[in-house]
Coordinates of C-alpha atoms and ligand atoms in Angstrom, one line a residue:
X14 CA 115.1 89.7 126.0
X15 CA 115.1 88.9 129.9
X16 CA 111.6 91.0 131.2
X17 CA 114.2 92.3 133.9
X18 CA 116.5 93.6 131.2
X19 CA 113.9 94.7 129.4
X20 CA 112.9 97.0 132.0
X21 CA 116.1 98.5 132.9
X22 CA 116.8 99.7 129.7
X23 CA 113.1 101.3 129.5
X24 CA 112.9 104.5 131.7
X25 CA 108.9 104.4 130.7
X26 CA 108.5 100.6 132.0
X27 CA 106.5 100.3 135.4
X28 CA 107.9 96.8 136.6
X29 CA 105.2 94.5 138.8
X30 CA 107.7 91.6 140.9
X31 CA 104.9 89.2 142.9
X32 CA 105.2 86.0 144.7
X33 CA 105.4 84.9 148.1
X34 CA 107.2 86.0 150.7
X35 CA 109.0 83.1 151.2
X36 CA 108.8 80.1 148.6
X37 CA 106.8 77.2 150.8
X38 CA 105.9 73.9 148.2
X39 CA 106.0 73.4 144.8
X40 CA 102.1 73.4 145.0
X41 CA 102.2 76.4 146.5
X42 CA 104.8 78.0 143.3
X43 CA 102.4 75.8 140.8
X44 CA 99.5 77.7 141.4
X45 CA 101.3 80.9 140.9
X46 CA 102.8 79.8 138.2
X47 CA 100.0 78.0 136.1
X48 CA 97.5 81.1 137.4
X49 CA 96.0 83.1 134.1
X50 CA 98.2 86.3 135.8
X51 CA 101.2 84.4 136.5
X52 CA 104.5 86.8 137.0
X53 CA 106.9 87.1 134.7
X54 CA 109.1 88.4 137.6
X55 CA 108.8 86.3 140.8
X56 CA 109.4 87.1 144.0
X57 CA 110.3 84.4 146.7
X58 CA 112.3 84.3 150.0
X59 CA 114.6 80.7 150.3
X60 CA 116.5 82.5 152.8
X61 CA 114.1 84.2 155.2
X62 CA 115.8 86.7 157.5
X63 CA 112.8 86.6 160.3
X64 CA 113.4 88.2 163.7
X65 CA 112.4 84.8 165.6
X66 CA 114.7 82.2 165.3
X67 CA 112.1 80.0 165.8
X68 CA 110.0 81.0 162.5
X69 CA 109.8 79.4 159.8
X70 CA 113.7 79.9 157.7
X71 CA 113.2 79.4 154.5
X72 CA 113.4 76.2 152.2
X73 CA 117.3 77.2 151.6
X74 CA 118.8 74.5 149.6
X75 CA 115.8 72.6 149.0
X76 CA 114.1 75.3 147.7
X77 CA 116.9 76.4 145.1
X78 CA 116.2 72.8 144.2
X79 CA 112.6 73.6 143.4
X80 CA 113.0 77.1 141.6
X81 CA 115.9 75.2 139.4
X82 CA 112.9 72.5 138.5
X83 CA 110.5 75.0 137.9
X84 CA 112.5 77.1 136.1
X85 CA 112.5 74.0 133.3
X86 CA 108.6 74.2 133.2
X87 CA 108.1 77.8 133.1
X88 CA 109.4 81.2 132.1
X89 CA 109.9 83.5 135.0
X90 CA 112.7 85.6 136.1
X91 CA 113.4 85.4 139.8
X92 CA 114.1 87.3 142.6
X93 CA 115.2 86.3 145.9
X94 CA 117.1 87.7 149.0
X95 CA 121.0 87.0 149.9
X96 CA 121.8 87.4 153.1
X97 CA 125.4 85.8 153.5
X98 CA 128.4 85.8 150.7
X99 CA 128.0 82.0 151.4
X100 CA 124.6 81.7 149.5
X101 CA 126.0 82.5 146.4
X102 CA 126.7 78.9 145.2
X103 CA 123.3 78.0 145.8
X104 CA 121.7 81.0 144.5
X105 CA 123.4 82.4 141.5
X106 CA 122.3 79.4 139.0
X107 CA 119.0 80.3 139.9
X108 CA 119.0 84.1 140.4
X109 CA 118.3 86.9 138.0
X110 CA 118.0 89.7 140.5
X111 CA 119.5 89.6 144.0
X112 CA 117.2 91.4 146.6
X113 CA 119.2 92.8 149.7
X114 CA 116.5 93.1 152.2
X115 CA 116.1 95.8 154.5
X116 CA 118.3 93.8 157.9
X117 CA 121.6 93.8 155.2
X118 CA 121.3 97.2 154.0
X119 CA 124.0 98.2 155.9
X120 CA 125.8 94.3 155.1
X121 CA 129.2 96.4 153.2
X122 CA 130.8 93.3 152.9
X123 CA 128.0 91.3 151.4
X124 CA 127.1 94.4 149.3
X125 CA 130.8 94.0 147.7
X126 CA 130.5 90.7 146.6
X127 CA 127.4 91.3 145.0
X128 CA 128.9 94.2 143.3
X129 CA 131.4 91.7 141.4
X130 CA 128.7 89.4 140.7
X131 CA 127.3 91.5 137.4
X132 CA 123.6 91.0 138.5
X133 CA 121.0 93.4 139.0
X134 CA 120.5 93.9 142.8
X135 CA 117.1 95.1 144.2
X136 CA 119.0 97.0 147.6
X137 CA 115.6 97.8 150.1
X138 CA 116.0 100.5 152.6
X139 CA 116.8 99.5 156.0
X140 CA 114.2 100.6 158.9
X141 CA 115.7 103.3 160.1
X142 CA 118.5 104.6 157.0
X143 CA 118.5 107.8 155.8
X144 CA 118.3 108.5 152.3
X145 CA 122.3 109.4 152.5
X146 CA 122.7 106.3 154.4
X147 CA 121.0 104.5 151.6
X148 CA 123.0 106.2 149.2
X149 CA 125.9 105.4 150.7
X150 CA 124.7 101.7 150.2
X151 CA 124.3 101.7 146.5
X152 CA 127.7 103.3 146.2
X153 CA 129.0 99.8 147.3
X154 CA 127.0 98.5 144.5
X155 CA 128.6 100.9 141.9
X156 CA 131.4 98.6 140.0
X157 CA 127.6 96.5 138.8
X158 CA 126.9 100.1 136.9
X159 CA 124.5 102.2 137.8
X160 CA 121.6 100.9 136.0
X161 CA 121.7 97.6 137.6
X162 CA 121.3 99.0 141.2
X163 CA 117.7 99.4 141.8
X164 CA 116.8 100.5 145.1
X165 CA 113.7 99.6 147.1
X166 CA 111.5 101.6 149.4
X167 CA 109.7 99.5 151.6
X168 CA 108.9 101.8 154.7
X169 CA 110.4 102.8 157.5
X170 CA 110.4 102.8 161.3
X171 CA 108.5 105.9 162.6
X172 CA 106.2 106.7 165.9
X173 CA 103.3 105.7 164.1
X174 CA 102.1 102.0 165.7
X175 CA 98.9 101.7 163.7
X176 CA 100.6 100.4 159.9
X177 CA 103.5 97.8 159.9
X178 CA 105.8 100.7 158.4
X179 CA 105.5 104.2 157.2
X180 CA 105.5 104.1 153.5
X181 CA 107.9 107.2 152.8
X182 CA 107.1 108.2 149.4
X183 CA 109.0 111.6 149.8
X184 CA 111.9 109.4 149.4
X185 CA 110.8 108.8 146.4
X186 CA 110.0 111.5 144.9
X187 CA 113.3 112.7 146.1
X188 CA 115.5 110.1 144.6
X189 CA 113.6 109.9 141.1
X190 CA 114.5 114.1 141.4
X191 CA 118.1 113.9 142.0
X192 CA 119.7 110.2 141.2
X193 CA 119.5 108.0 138.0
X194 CA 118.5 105.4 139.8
X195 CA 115.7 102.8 139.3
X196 CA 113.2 102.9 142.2
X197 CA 111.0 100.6 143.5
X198 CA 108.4 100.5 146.0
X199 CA 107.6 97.7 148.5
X200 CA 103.7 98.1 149.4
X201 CA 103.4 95.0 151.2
X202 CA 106.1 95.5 153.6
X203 CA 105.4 99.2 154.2
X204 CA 101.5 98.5 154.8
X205 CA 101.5 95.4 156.1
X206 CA 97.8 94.6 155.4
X207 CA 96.8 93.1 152.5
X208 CA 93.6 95.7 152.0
X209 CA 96.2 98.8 151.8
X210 CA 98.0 97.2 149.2
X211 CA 96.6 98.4 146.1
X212 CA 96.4 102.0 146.7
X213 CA 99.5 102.3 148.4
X214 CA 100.8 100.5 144.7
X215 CA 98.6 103.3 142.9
X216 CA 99.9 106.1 145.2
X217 CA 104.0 105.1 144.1
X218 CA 103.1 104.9 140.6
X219 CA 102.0 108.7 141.2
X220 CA 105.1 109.4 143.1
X221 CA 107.2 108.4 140.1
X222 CA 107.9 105.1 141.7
X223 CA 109.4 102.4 138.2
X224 CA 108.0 99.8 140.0
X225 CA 106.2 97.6 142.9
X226 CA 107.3 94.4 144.4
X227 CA 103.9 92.8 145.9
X228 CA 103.7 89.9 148.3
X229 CA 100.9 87.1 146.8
X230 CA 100.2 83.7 148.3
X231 CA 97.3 81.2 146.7
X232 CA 95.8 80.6 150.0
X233 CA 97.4 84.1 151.8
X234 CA 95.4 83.0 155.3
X235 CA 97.8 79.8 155.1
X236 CA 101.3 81.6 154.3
X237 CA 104.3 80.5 156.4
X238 CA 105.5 84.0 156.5
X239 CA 103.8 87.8 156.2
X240 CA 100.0 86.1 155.7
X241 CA 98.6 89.1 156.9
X242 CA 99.8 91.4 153.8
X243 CA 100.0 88.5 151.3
X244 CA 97.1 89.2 148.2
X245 CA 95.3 86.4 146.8
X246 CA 96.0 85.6 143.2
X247 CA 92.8 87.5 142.3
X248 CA 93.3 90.6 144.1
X249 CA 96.8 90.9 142.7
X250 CA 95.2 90.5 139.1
X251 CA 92.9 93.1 140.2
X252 CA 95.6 95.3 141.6
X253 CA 97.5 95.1 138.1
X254 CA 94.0 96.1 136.3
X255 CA 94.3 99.1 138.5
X256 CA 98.1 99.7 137.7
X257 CA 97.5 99.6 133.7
X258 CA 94.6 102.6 133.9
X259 CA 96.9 104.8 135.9
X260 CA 99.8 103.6 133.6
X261 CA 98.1 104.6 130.5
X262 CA 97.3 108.1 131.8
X263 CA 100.9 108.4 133.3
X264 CA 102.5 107.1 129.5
X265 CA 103.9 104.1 131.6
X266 CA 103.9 100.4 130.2
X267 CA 103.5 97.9 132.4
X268 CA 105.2 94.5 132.9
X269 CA 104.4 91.9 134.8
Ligands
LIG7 C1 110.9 90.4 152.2 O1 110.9 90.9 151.1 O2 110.3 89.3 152.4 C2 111.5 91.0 153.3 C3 111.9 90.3 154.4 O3 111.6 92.4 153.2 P1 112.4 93.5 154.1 O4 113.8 93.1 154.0 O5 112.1 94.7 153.4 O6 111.8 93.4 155.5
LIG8 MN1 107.8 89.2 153.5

């Protein structure tokens, strides 16, 4: 069975999604992908939705190419971000879960075409949603079935400067409480440095959280996009050691 199947169906499964922020070289996905750890669920941006147009974009087309390749050599389901209807014919060959990043939340248009699609969509909170607002989002999402919309805390936009986000972990406590809803957390994204990472991952396994979604580069002080939050191969294995103790005494099972 598909690992992302797999842990859909599971309400005990605690699901670990790494990779790069944004896929860069095949070298780059190689040494992910041939590392002892590698993920069974990778993460990787082709389409990066970066607030300078004059950042790095994503390998797009190219880099479908490349995850279509790799996909040949090695077992991995992937997850990537849509950001435009007209991505689809690129993407959905090589897509297993669709991640709507926090800029589209709001995208009701994009949001319905996904919902015809049948894939399992990661939907991240935007900045500044509410948790009705957010709500409101996944309902767009509903014809998929409910157990196919995962949503995605990945911080929010508060008064506090000194951390990239505000990792709002009342939200999920709140949603586990009163939806059906699989819910991740986005540590990387909410933190924003990579030495935060791994107890902010600790602290939304506590919160009930089904999962994490972690940002990991092979060189993280060379990464095109995010460098600062990206962990290195190692400290993501060391992260998952971490995860599997707290797992075992929450009656989780990890997959990664
Ligand atoms: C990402 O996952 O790389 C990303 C851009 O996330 P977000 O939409 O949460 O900012
Ligand atoms: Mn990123």
């Amino acid at each position: 069975m598909n690992i992302l199947n797999e842990f859909l169906k599971d309400p005990q499964a605690f699901l670990v999604i790494s990779g790069p922020c944004a896929v860069e070289s095949e070298d780059q996905l190689k040494s992910v992908l041939d590392s002892p750890d590698a993920p069974s669920a990778l993460r990787g941006g082709l389409y990066k939705m970066r607030t300078s147009p004059d950042s790095f974009q994503g390998l797009r087309e190219e880099g479908a190419k490349l995850i279509a390749k790799l996909r040949q050599e090695h077992s991995f389901s992937f997850v990537t971000e849509i950001s435009d209807p007209r991505q689809i014919e690129t993407l959905d060959p090589i897509t297993d879960m669709y991640q709507i990043g926090a800029r589209n939340m709001y995208n009701y248009e994009l949001l319905r075409e996904l919902s015809v699609l049948g894939k399992p969509v990661l939907l991240k909170r935007a900045f500044s949603a509410t948790i009705k607002e957010w709500l409101g989002s996944a309902q767009y999402l509903k014809d998929l079935g409910e157990e196919k919309i995962v949503l995605c805390e990945r911080g929010i936009r508060s008064f506090e400067p000194e951390l990239r986000n505000t990792l709002d972990l009342g939200s999920v406590i709140y949603l586990k409480e009163n939806t059906n809803f699989k819910v991740l957390v986005d540590p990387s994204h909410a933190m924003g440095e990579a030495k935060y990472v791994e107890r902010a991952s600790l602290a939304a396994m506590a919160a009930g959280a089904d999962g994490v979604i972690i940002e990991s580069h092979p060189n993280p002080s060379l990464a095109l996009s995010d460098a600062k939050q990206a962990l290195s191969l190692g400290e993501l294995s060391k992260l998952k050691h971490q995860l599997v103790k707290l797992a075992d005494c929450l009656n989780k099972t990890l997959i990664h």
